[in-house]
mmCIF file of C-alpha atoms in Angstrom:
data_model
loop_
_atom_site.group_PDB
_atom_site.id
_atom_site.type_symbol
_atom_site.label_atom_id
_atom_site.label_comp_id
_atom_site.label_asym_id
_atom_site.label_seq_id
_atom_site.Cartn_x
_atom_site.Cartn_y
_atom_site.Cartn_z
ATOM 1 C CA MET A 1 -2.382 4.602 31.120
ATOM 2 C CA SER A 2 -5.163 2.973 29.152
ATOM 3 C CA LYS A 3 -5.291 -0.800 29.160
ATOM 4 C CA LEU A 4 -6.845 -0.819 25.729
ATOM 5 C CA LEU A 5 -5.039 -2.524 22.876
ATOM 6 C CA ARG A 6 -2.913 -0.313 20.659
ATOM 7 C CA ARG A 7 -3.799 -0.393 16.968
ATOM 8 C CA ARG A 8 -0.337 -0.579 15.458
ATOM 9 C CA GLN A 9 0.740 -3.363 17.786
ATOM 10 C CA VAL A 10 -2.388 -5.342 16.883
ATOM 11 C CA VAL A 11 -1.816 -4.824 13.152
ATOM 12 C CA SER A 12 1.924 -5.623 13.304
ATOM 13 C CA GLN A 13 1.140 -8.809 15.186
ATOM 14 C CA LEU A 14 -1.536 -9.900 12.691
ATOM 15 C CA LEU A 15 0.809 -9.221 9.755
ATOM 16 C CA GLU A 16 3.905 -11.006 11.126
ATOM 17 C CA GLU A 17 5.104 -13.773 8.795
ATOM 18 C CA ARG A 18 2.180 -13.037 6.535
ATOM 19 C CA GLY A 19 3.400 -15.206 3.647
ATOM 20 C CA ASP A 20 1.219 -14.686 0.572
ATOM 21 C CA MET A 21 -1.732 -13.306 2.546
ATOM 22 C CA MET A 22 -3.301 -10.336 0.742
ATOM 23 C CA VAL A 23 -4.294 -7.337 2.848
ATOM 24 C CA ILE A 24 -6.948 -4.694 2.142
ATOM 25 C CA ALA A 25 -7.048 -1.676 4.475
ATOM 26 C CA GLY A 26 -9.946 0.737 4.817
ATOM 27 C CA LEU A 27 -9.311 4.450 4.361
ATOM 28 C CA GLY A 28 -7.661 6.497 7.086
ATOM 29 C CA ALA A 29 -5.873 5.027 10.068
ATOM 30 C CA PRO A 30 -6.079 1.339 9.029
ATOM 31 C CA ALA A 31 -4.287 2.241 5.776
ATOM 32 C CA TRP A 32 -1.581 4.037 7.753
ATOM 33 C CA ASP A 33 -1.399 1.104 10.196
ATOM 34 C CA ILE A 34 -0.690 -1.555 7.572
ATOM 35 C CA THR A 35 1.880 0.749 6.012
ATOM 36 C CA ALA A 36 3.552 1.323 9.378
ATOM 37 C CA ALA A 37 3.866 -2.468 9.676
ATOM 38 C CA GLY A 38 5.809 -2.409 6.399
ATOM 39 C CA ASP A 39 4.815 -1.331 2.897
ATOM 40 C CA HIS A 40 4.166 -4.466 0.859
ATOM 41 C CA ASP A 41 3.211 -5.394 -2.711
ATOM 42 C CA LEU A 42 0.292 -7.431 -1.354
ATOM 43 C CA ASN A 43 -1.116 -4.429 0.539
ATOM 44 C CA PHE A 44 -4.089 -2.562 -0.872
ATOM 45 C CA PRO A 45 -4.444 0.538 1.314
ATOM 46 C CA MET A 46 -7.491 2.584 0.364
ATOM 47 C CA TRP A 47 -7.587 6.354 0.004
ATOM 48 C CA GLY A 48 -11.357 6.576 -0.343
ATOM 49 C CA ALA A 49 -14.402 4.461 -1.279
ATOM 50 C CA MET A 50 -15.631 4.492 2.311
ATOM 51 C CA GLY A 51 -17.779 1.455 3.031
ATOM 52 C CA GLY A 52 -16.162 -0.613 0.294
ATOM 53 C CA ALA A 53 -13.246 -2.357 2.023
ATOM 54 C CA THR A 54 -15.010 -5.621 2.888
ATOM 55 C CA MET A 55 -16.489 -5.936 -0.602
ATOM 56 C CA ILE A 56 -13.095 -5.477 -2.249
ATOM 57 C CA GLY A 57 -12.017 -8.279 0.062
ATOM 58 C CA LEU A 58 -14.895 -10.465 -1.127
ATOM 59 C CA GLY A 59 -14.193 -9.916 -4.840
ATOM 60 C CA LEU A 60 -10.535 -10.720 -4.268
ATOM 61 C CA ALA A 61 -11.286 -13.757 -2.092
ATOM 62 C CA LEU A 62 -13.614 -15.206 -4.751
ATOM 63 C CA ALA A 63 -11.031 -14.572 -7.492
ATOM 64 C CA GLN A 64 -8.169 -16.159 -5.497
ATOM 65 C CA PRO A 65 -9.812 -18.889 -3.420
ATOM 66 C CA LYS A 66 -6.512 -20.577 -2.502
ATOM 67 C CA LYS A 67 -4.998 -17.491 -0.877
ATOM 68 C CA LYS A 68 -6.023 -15.728 2.298
ATOM 69 C CA VAL A 69 -7.481 -12.236 2.224
ATOM 70 C CA LEU A 70 -7.391 -10.084 5.351
ATOM 71 C CA VAL A 71 -9.453 -6.887 5.455
ATOM 72 C CA ILE A 72 -8.419 -4.459 8.179
ATOM 73 C CA THR A 73 -10.730 -1.512 8.573
ATOM 74 C CA GLY A 74 -12.179 0.923 11.097
ATOM 75 C CA ASP A 75 -15.519 1.054 12.867
ATOM 76 C CA GLY A 76 -16.701 4.096 10.880
ATOM 77 C CA GLU A 77 -15.824 2.498 7.547
ATOM 78 C CA MET A 78 -17.516 -0.764 8.543
ATOM 79 C CA LEU A 79 -20.649 1.048 9.679
ATOM 80 C CA MET A 80 -20.967 2.570 6.199
ATOM 81 C CA GLY A 81 -20.988 -0.870 4.567
ATOM 82 C CA LEU A 82 -22.969 -3.024 6.987
ATOM 83 C CA GLY A 83 -24.992 -4.609 4.190
ATOM 84 C CA SER A 84 -21.791 -6.240 2.965
ATOM 85 C CA LEU A 85 -21.878 -8.493 6.037
ATOM 86 C CA ALA A 86 -25.066 -10.047 4.652
ATOM 87 C CA THR A 87 -23.589 -10.303 1.149
ATOM 88 C CA ILE A 88 -20.398 -11.956 2.418
ATOM 89 C CA ALA A 89 -22.232 -14.322 4.770
ATOM 90 C CA VAL A 90 -24.247 -15.635 1.806
ATOM 91 C CA GLN A 91 -21.099 -16.220 -0.300
ATOM 92 C CA LYS A 92 -19.226 -17.919 2.597
ATOM 93 C CA PRO A 93 -15.667 -17.326 1.343
ATOM 94 C CA ARG A 94 -13.441 -19.647 3.370
ATOM 95 C CA ASN A 95 -10.400 -17.448 2.740
ATOM 96 C CA LEU A 96 -11.781 -14.074 3.910
ATOM 97 C CA TYR A 97 -11.039 -12.576 7.322
ATOM 98 C CA ILE A 98 -12.301 -9.181 8.473
ATOM 99 C CA VAL A 99 -10.765 -7.296 11.390
ATOM 100 C CA VAL A 100 -12.406 -4.048 12.496
ATOM 101 C CA LEU A 101 -10.153 -1.832 14.600
ATOM 102 C CA ASP A 102 -12.782 -0.221 16.786
ATOM 103 C CA ASN A 103 -11.762 2.998 18.531
ATOM 104 C CA GLU A 104 -15.394 4.181 18.658
ATOM 105 C CA HIS A 105 -14.474 7.366 16.802
ATOM 106 C CA TYR A 106 -14.120 8.915 13.358
ATOM 107 C CA GLY A 107 -10.411 9.561 13.792
ATOM 108 C CA GLU A 108 -9.702 11.464 10.579
ATOM 109 C CA THR A 109 -12.428 14.069 10.929
ATOM 110 C CA GLY A 110 -12.103 15.375 14.458
ATOM 111 C CA MET A 111 -12.691 12.324 16.675
ATOM 112 C CA GLN A 112 -16.477 12.442 16.605
ATOM 113 C CA GLU A 113 -18.076 9.416 18.252
ATOM 114 C CA THR A 114 -19.329 6.494 16.181
ATOM 115 C CA HIS A 115 -22.223 4.179 16.964
ATOM 116 C CA THR A 116 -19.978 1.497 18.472
ATOM 117 C CA GLY A 117 -19.405 3.608 21.578
ATOM 118 C CA HIS A 118 -23.167 3.688 22.027
ATOM 119 C CA GLY A 119 -23.814 -0.032 22.167
ATOM 120 C CA VAL A 120 -23.719 -1.128 18.534
ATOM 121 C CA ASP A 121 -22.096 -4.568 18.425
ATOM 122 C CA LEU A 122 -20.548 -5.122 14.994
ATOM 123 C CA ALA A 123 -19.477 -8.692 15.784
ATOM 124 C CA GLY A 124 -23.038 -9.431 16.887
ATOM 125 C CA MET A 125 -24.283 -8.076 13.558
ATOM 126 C CA ALA A 126 -21.809 -10.264 11.657
ATOM 127 C CA LYS A 127 -22.933 -13.300 13.634
ATOM 128 C CA ALA A 128 -26.577 -12.516 12.974
ATOM 129 C CA ALA A 129 -25.785 -12.143 9.270
ATOM 130 C CA GLY A 130 -24.417 -15.674 9.276
ATOM 131 C CA PHE A 131 -20.657 -15.472 9.894
ATOM 132 C CA ALA A 132 -19.678 -18.766 11.540
ATOM 133 C CA HIS A 133 -16.841 -17.035 13.358
ATOM 134 C CA ALA A 134 -17.583 -13.615 14.812
ATOM 135 C CA ARG A 135 -15.834 -12.391 17.923
ATOM 136 C CA ASN A 136 -15.119 -9.418 20.108
ATOM 137 C CA VAL A 137 -11.462 -8.994 21.031
ATOM 138 C CA SER A 138 -10.117 -6.687 23.708
ATOM 139 C CA THR A 139 -7.085 -8.453 25.191
ATOM 140 C CA GLN A 140 -3.603 -9.413 24.114
ATOM 141 C CA ALA A 141 -4.524 -13.088 24.469
ATOM 142 C CA GLY A 142 -7.527 -12.454 22.232
ATOM 143 C CA VAL A 143 -5.269 -10.963 19.536
ATOM 144 C CA ALA A 144 -2.949 -14.003 19.701
ATOM 145 C CA ARG A 145 -5.967 -16.304 19.340
ATOM 146 C CA LEU A 146 -7.280 -14.200 16.448
ATOM 147 C CA LYS A 147 -3.932 -14.411 14.700
ATOM 148 C CA SER A 148 -3.909 -18.186 14.955
ATOM 149 C CA MET A 149 -7.506 -18.392 13.672
ATOM 150 C CA ILE A 150 -6.524 -16.301 10.637
ATOM 151 C CA ARG A 151 -3.399 -18.390 10.021
ATOM 152 C CA SER A 152 -4.927 -21.821 10.401
ATOM 153 C CA GLY A 153 -8.709 -21.543 10.552
ATOM 154 C CA ALA A 154 -11.352 -21.227 7.859
ATOM 155 C CA GLY A 155 -13.270 -18.058 7.116
ATOM 156 C CA PRO A 156 -15.343 -16.150 6.787
ATOM 157 C CA LEU A 157 -14.274 -14.681 10.095
ATOM 158 C CA PHE A 158 -15.184 -11.325 11.609
ATOM 159 C CA ALA A 159 -13.440 -9.753 14.589
ATOM 160 C CA GLN A 160 -14.201 -6.461 16.283
ATOM 161 C CA VAL A 161 -11.058 -5.426 18.144
ATOM 162 C CA LYS A 162 -11.478 -2.667 20.717
ATOM 163 C CA ILE A 163 -8.495 -0.330 20.560
ATOM 164 C CA ASP A 164 -7.320 2.906 22.115
ATOM 165 C CA ALA A 165 -8.450 6.081 20.303
ATOM 166 C CA GLU A 166 -4.854 7.334 20.165
ATOM 167 C CA LYS A 167 -3.571 9.724 17.518
ATOM 168 C CA LEU A 168 -0.420 8.398 15.876
ATOM 169 C CA PRO A 169 2.048 9.809 13.375
ATOM 170 C CA LEU A 170 0.912 9.364 9.775
ATOM 171 C CA VAL A 171 2.709 6.657 7.819
ATOM 172 C CA LEU A 172 1.396 7.144 4.318
ATOM 173 C CA PRO A 173 1.325 4.493 1.601
ATOM 174 C CA PRO A 174 1.967 5.454 -2.047
ATOM 175 C CA ARG A 175 -0.759 7.854 -3.148
ATOM 176 C CA ASP A 176 -1.034 6.763 -6.773
ATOM 177 C CA ALA A 177 -3.708 4.064 -6.734
ATOM 178 C CA THR A 178 -2.672 2.722 -10.146
ATOM 179 C CA HIS A 179 0.775 2.000 -8.706
ATOM 180 C CA ILE A 180 -0.760 0.174 -5.741
ATOM 181 C CA LYS A 181 -3.034 -1.773 -8.092
ATOM 182 C CA ASN A 182 -0.336 -2.725 -10.581
ATOM 183 C CA ARG A 183 2.214 -3.898 -8.055
ATOM 184 C CA PHE A 184 -0.500 -5.866 -6.266
ATOM 185 C CA ARG A 185 -1.645 -7.584 -9.483
ATOM 186 C CA ILE A 186 1.924 -8.382 -10.506
ATOM 187 C CA ALA A 187 2.562 -9.892 -7.067
ATOM 188 C CA VAL A 188 -0.578 -12.058 -7.353
ATOM 189 C CA LEU A 189 -0.680 -12.853 -11.066
ATOM 190 C CA GLY A 190 2.886 -12.377 -12.284
ATOM 191 C CA PRO A 191 4.238 -9.853 -14.790
ATOM 192 C CA GLU A 192 1.694 -10.948 -17.409
ATOM 193 C CA ALA A 193 -0.929 -9.169 -15.268
ATOM 194 C CA LEU A 194 -0.083 -5.976 -17.122
ATOM 195 C CA HIS A 195 -0.752 -7.606 -20.502
ATOM 196 C CA ASP A 196 -3.981 -9.357 -19.619
ATOM 197 C CA GLU A 197 -7.178 -8.162 -21.098
ATOM 198 C CA MET B 1 -52.438 1.066 -20.856
ATOM 199 C CA LYS B 2 -50.767 -2.070 -22.050
ATOM 200 C CA ALA B 3 -46.975 -2.338 -22.067
ATOM 201 C CA VAL B 4 -45.522 -2.743 -25.520
ATOM 202 C CA ALA B 5 -42.438 -4.909 -25.846
ATOM 203 C CA THR B 6 -40.385 -4.074 -28.874
ATOM 204 C CA ASN B 7 -38.173 -7.155 -28.946
ATOM 205 C CA PRO B 8 -38.097 -8.489 -32.471
ATOM 206 C CA PRO B 9 -38.471 -12.206 -33.052
ATOM 207 C CA GLY B 10 -35.216 -14.143 -32.971
ATOM 208 C CA PRO B 11 -32.702 -14.646 -30.179
ATOM 209 C CA HIS B 12 -33.377 -12.647 -27.038
ATOM 210 C CA TRP B 13 -30.668 -10.086 -26.263
ATOM 211 C CA ALA B 14 -30.067 -11.686 -22.879
ATOM 212 C CA ASP B 15 -28.995 -14.975 -24.506
ATOM 213 C CA GLU B 16 -26.488 -13.159 -26.701
ATOM 214 C CA VAL B 17 -25.180 -11.085 -23.803
ATOM 215 C CA HIS B 18 -24.746 -14.178 -21.642
ATOM 216 C CA ALA B 19 -22.722 -15.803 -24.452
ATOM 217 C CA MET B 20 -20.586 -12.649 -24.650
ATOM 218 C CA PHE B 21 -19.924 -12.741 -20.906
ATOM 219 C CA LYS B 22 -18.819 -16.340 -21.279
ATOM 220 C CA ALA B 23 -16.584 -15.606 -24.254
ATOM 221 C CA ALA B 24 -14.971 -12.704 -22.356
ATOM 222 C CA ASN B 25 -14.390 -14.957 -19.316
ATOM 223 C CA ILE B 26 -16.571 -12.796 -17.077
ATOM 224 C CA ARG B 27 -17.010 -14.736 -13.851
ATOM 225 C CA GLN B 28 -18.399 -12.542 -11.074
ATOM 226 C CA ILE B 29 -21.965 -11.399 -11.731
ATOM 227 C CA ALA B 30 -22.939 -8.780 -9.136
ATOM 228 C CA ILE B 31 -26.649 -8.087 -9.009
ATOM 229 C CA VAL B 32 -29.382 -6.081 -7.476
ATOM 230 C CA PRO B 33 -32.225 -7.562 -9.495
ATOM 231 C CA ASP B 34 -34.443 -5.762 -11.925
ATOM 232 C CA ALA B 35 -37.241 -7.245 -13.976
ATOM 233 C CA GLY B 36 -35.405 -6.240 -17.141
ATOM 234 C CA HIS B 37 -32.403 -8.369 -16.136
ATOM 235 C CA ALA B 38 -34.420 -11.396 -15.010
ATOM 236 C CA ARG B 39 -33.610 -13.588 -18.011
ATOM 237 C CA LEU B 40 -29.906 -12.714 -17.994
ATOM 238 C CA ILE B 41 -29.659 -13.381 -14.251
ATOM 239 C CA LYS B 42 -31.263 -16.813 -14.701
ATOM 240 C CA LEU B 43 -28.792 -17.684 -17.458
ATOM 241 C CA CYS B 44 -25.846 -16.636 -15.296
ATOM 242 C CA GLU B 45 -27.176 -18.560 -12.282
ATOM 243 C CA LYS B 46 -27.344 -21.729 -14.377
ATOM 244 C CA ASP B 47 -23.800 -21.241 -15.691
ATOM 245 C CA LYS B 48 -21.228 -23.073 -13.562
ATOM 246 C CA SER B 49 -18.387 -20.829 -14.785
ATOM 247 C CA MET B 50 -20.098 -17.801 -13.232
ATOM 248 C CA ARG B 51 -20.688 -16.758 -9.651
ATOM 249 C CA VAL B 52 -23.762 -14.654 -9.014
ATOM 250 C CA VAL B 53 -23.237 -12.355 -6.027
ATOM 251 C CA ARG B 54 -26.426 -10.869 -4.582
ATOM 252 C CA LEU B 55 -25.779 -7.393 -3.225
ATOM 253 C CA THR B 56 -27.683 -5.434 -0.614
ATOM 254 C CA THR B 57 -26.920 -2.196 -2.455
ATOM 255 C CA GLU B 58 -25.380 -1.521 -5.850
ATOM 256 C CA GLU B 59 -22.260 0.246 -4.568
ATOM 257 C CA GLU B 60 -21.131 -3.064 -3.085
ATOM 258 C CA GLY B 61 -20.792 -4.264 -6.662
ATOM 259 C CA VAL B 62 -18.364 -1.500 -7.610
ATOM 260 C CA ALA B 63 -16.056 -2.542 -4.756
ATOM 261 C CA LEU B 64 -16.567 -6.269 -5.401
ATOM 262 C CA LEU B 65 -15.489 -5.963 -9.023
ATOM 263 C CA GLY B 66 -12.445 -3.876 -8.047
ATOM 264 C CA GLY B 67 -11.388 -6.707 -5.753
ATOM 265 C CA ALA B 68 -12.104 -9.262 -8.474
ATOM 266 C CA TRP B 69 -9.809 -7.412 -10.869
ATOM 267 C CA LEU B 70 -7.061 -7.235 -8.240
ATOM 268 C CA GLY B 71 -7.280 -11.025 -8.125
ATOM 269 C CA GLY B 72 -7.373 -11.462 -11.901
ATOM 270 C CA GLU B 73 -11.092 -12.015 -12.482
ATOM 271 C CA LYS B 74 -13.561 -10.076 -14.589
ATOM 272 C CA GLY B 75 -17.090 -9.278 -13.557
ATOM 273 C CA VAL B 76 -20.168 -7.274 -14.390
ATOM 274 C CA LEU B 77 -22.659 -5.275 -12.325
ATOM 275 C CA LEU B 78 -26.336 -5.668 -13.255
ATOM 276 C CA MET B 79 -28.710 -3.086 -11.826
ATOM 277 C CA GLN B 80 -31.596 -0.745 -12.403
ATOM 278 C CA SER B 81 -31.143 2.971 -13.067
ATOM 279 C CA SER B 82 -32.130 3.833 -9.484
ATOM 280 C CA GLY B 83 -29.088 1.837 -8.346
ATOM 281 C CA VAL B 84 -26.748 4.108 -10.286
ATOM 282 C CA GLY B 85 -27.439 6.774 -7.703
ATOM 283 C CA ASN B 86 -26.173 4.441 -4.992
ATOM 284 C CA CYS B 87 -22.852 3.905 -6.779
ATOM 285 C CA ILE B 88 -21.618 7.436 -7.329
ATOM 286 C CA ASN B 89 -18.954 7.924 -4.647
ATOM 287 C CA LEU B 90 -17.679 4.357 -5.038
ATOM 288 C CA LEU B 91 -16.977 5.081 -8.712
ATOM 289 C CA SER B 92 -13.990 7.050 -7.436
ATOM 290 C CA LEU B 93 -12.428 3.659 -6.692
ATOM 291 C CA SER B 94 -12.664 2.522 -10.316
ATOM 292 C CA LEU B 95 -11.489 5.901 -11.569
ATOM 293 C CA THR B 96 -8.472 6.401 -9.296
ATOM 294 C CA CYS B 97 -7.299 2.785 -9.576
ATOM 295 C CA GLN B 98 -8.195 2.509 -13.273
ATOM 296 C CA PHE B 99 -10.177 -0.645 -12.611
ATOM 297 C CA PRO B 100 -12.303 -1.937 -15.477
ATOM 298 C CA LEU B 101 -15.966 -1.705 -14.479
ATOM 299 C CA LEU B 102 -18.733 -3.034 -16.694
ATOM 300 C CA MET B 103 -22.261 -2.014 -15.709
ATOM 301 C CA LEU B 104 -25.506 -3.023 -17.413
ATOM 302 C CA VAL B 105 -28.280 -0.709 -16.338
ATOM 303 C CA THR B 106 -31.936 -1.320 -17.147
ATOM 304 C CA MET B 107 -33.724 1.985 -17.272
ATOM 305 C CA ARG B 108 -36.739 3.051 -15.267
ATOM 306 C CA GLY B 109 -38.355 6.447 -15.331
ATOM 307 C CA ASP B 110 -37.762 6.405 -19.029
ATOM 308 C CA HIS B 111 -40.202 5.148 -21.646
ATOM 309 C CA GLY B 112 -43.798 4.880 -20.469
ATOM 310 C CA GLU B 113 -42.963 4.911 -16.747
ATOM 311 C CA PHE B 114 -45.978 4.908 -14.416
ATOM 312 C CA ASN B 115 -44.165 5.310 -11.055
ATOM 313 C CA PRO B 116 -43.368 8.953 -10.237
ATOM 314 C CA ALA B 117 -40.576 7.956 -7.839
ATOM 315 C CA GLN B 118 -38.593 6.353 -10.666
ATOM 316 C CA VAL B 119 -38.451 9.447 -12.831
ATOM 317 C CA PRO B 120 -35.922 11.739 -11.056
ATOM 318 C CA MET B 121 -33.090 9.171 -10.956
ATOM 319 C CA GLY B 122 -34.023 7.629 -14.296
ATOM 320 C CA ASN B 123 -33.984 11.008 -15.973
ATOM 321 C CA ALA B 124 -30.607 11.885 -14.419
ATOM 322 C CA THR B 125 -28.872 8.529 -14.850
ATOM 323 C CA GLN B 126 -26.865 9.266 -17.974
ATOM 324 C CA ALA B 127 -25.887 12.797 -16.925
ATOM 325 C CA VAL B 128 -24.794 11.645 -13.484
ATOM 326 C CA LEU B 129 -22.680 8.797 -14.847
ATOM 327 C CA GLU B 130 -21.071 11.089 -17.388
ATOM 328 C CA ALA B 131 -20.417 13.729 -14.738
ATOM 329 C CA MET B 132 -18.403 11.047 -12.906
ATOM 330 C CA GLY B 133 -16.370 10.232 -16.011
ATOM 331 C CA VAL B 134 -18.154 7.011 -16.921
ATOM 332 C CA ILE B 135 -18.533 6.270 -20.637
ATOM 333 C CA VAL B 136 -22.183 5.591 -21.411
ATOM 334 C CA LYS B 137 -23.611 3.468 -24.233
ATOM 335 C CA ARG B 138 -27.318 3.284 -24.764
ATOM 336 C CA ALA B 139 -29.529 0.667 -26.390
ATOM 337 C CA ASP B 140 -33.175 1.374 -27.141
ATOM 338 C CA THR B 141 -34.051 -1.804 -28.992
ATOM 339 C CA GLY B 142 -33.293 -5.416 -28.136
ATOM 340 C CA ASP B 143 -31.181 -5.599 -31.297
ATOM 341 C CA GLU B 144 -28.856 -2.863 -30.110
ATOM 342 C CA VAL B 145 -28.125 -4.398 -26.729
ATOM 343 C CA PRO B 146 -25.579 -7.059 -27.782
ATOM 344 C CA GLU B 147 -23.683 -4.578 -29.948
ATOM 345 C CA MET B 148 -23.447 -2.028 -27.135
ATOM 346 C CA VAL B 149 -22.465 -4.683 -24.589
ATOM 347 C CA SER B 150 -19.797 -6.035 -26.892
ATOM 348 C CA SER B 151 -18.372 -2.552 -27.311
ATOM 349 C CA ALA B 152 -18.514 -1.899 -23.565
ATOM 350 C CA ILE B 153 -16.756 -5.167 -22.706
ATOM 351 C CA ARG B 154 -13.879 -4.278 -25.010
ATOM 352 C CA LEU B 155 -13.580 -0.709 -23.773
ATOM 353 C CA ALA B 156 -13.850 -1.550 -20.091
ATOM 354 C CA PHE B 157 -11.336 -4.394 -19.994
ATOM 355 C CA ASN B 158 -8.902 -3.109 -22.612
ATOM 356 C CA THR B 159 -8.777 0.499 -21.448
ATOM 357 C CA TYR B 160 -9.335 0.047 -17.679
ATOM 358 C CA ARG B 161 -12.273 2.299 -17.033
ATOM 359 C CA PRO B 162 -15.910 2.285 -15.980
ATOM 360 C CA LEU B 163 -18.473 1.742 -18.739
ATOM 361 C CA ALA B 164 -22.250 1.685 -18.472
ATOM 362 C CA VAL B 165 -24.695 0.293 -20.995
ATOM 363 C CA LEU B 166 -28.128 1.771 -20.445
ATOM 364 C CA ILE B 167 -30.883 -0.530 -21.649
ATOM 365 C CA GLY B 168 -33.865 1.697 -22.389
ATOM 366 C CA GLN B 169 -37.274 0.957 -20.975
ATOM 367 C CA ARG B 170 -38.535 0.439 -24.511
ATOM 368 C CA VAL B 171 -36.501 -2.771 -24.636
ATOM 369 C CA SER B 172 -38.133 -4.570 -21.733
ATOM 370 C CA GLY B 173 -41.414 -2.711 -21.872
ATOM 371 C CA ALA B 174 -42.813 -0.442 -19.191
ATOM 372 C CA LYS B 175 -43.550 -2.338 -16.016
ATOM 373 C CA ASP B 176 -47.061 -3.526 -15.445
ATOM 374 C CA PHE B 177 -47.401 -4.479 -11.782
ATOM 375 C CA ARG B 178 -50.641 -6.375 -12.360
ATOM 376 C CA LYS B 179 -48.825 -8.620 -14.800
ATOM 377 C CA LEU B 180 -45.897 -9.168 -12.450
ATOM 378 C CA THR B 181 -48.160 -10.506 -9.733
ATOM 379 C CA GLU B 182 -49.379 -13.267 -12.028
ATOM 380 C CA SER B 183 -47.182 -16.359 -12.043
ATOM 381 C CA GLU B 184 -45.033 -16.840 -15.114
#
């Protein structure tokens, strides 16, 4: 049996006792993973917009500087938005944490290999862009350390977590994005969120 | 050939648009610079109530402003018409979530363009945006810009949809690279 970390265990662990932490998940498996850990009003699972997860995290982190924002996405999604690492590093949001679940494959399209299985080091790229905290994680102890850094440390933080390329049962979030948006905004801003202009 | 600016005397459109952003409580200013936006960008950079976010590509701005809205802040994306092409798939985020998205697009490949590479995207900008379901307003004189921006702000944030104001190349004048290399 593979000794690699298992994605849903990593995600469940990172989301335990999450408090008012807001969570963005990139399309595909990361969206199913955060839903498997428990559907939540402060979850924003994406159904598309590949390459955009980290930037949604940045806009949210700048708008709500007192609350933590955790972006959980996949290696393929991150590779499509690499420029955002430079954009985020310049803004230096202290409340933004990015976790890339790296199975080295495009899992939703037939398990084709991504660049990360061929030597591309996403955490190295984040560090070079200017992230003060950028790390590679591949052990259980590393996940525990990552969790404590997200809970009590300052961002921006980037972690590339190597995981098993396992296929898991789908756990789908609501499909109507306006529902996801509205419940998220109400949870963050209160019921008046629907009357704001 | 000399570029002809058609701005009338009086307040520059950028000053009025900046005041409108402020009045509408627009706080995140996402930019990929264009010469036509230079004055507006400077005004926003000087304004402590606004945060200018430099992007590496325009589509980052579409996602950024979706996140801003999730957190209760308004923003605007400033770009050149070539950048519209970079945004197309990400517009699905604004459309499916019904996020407000305000875009101010300075046109290239439009009025008196000298660079062949700017023409294909410039010529297609409005059609491409409309094909994606974006409402497009267009201003071809400096005078028209504030009116169109005011309309777009109301539509975007009151009806939760993407809006683009195209600022025609007549407004800022066709680019003259020799002039740009001289210091201001």
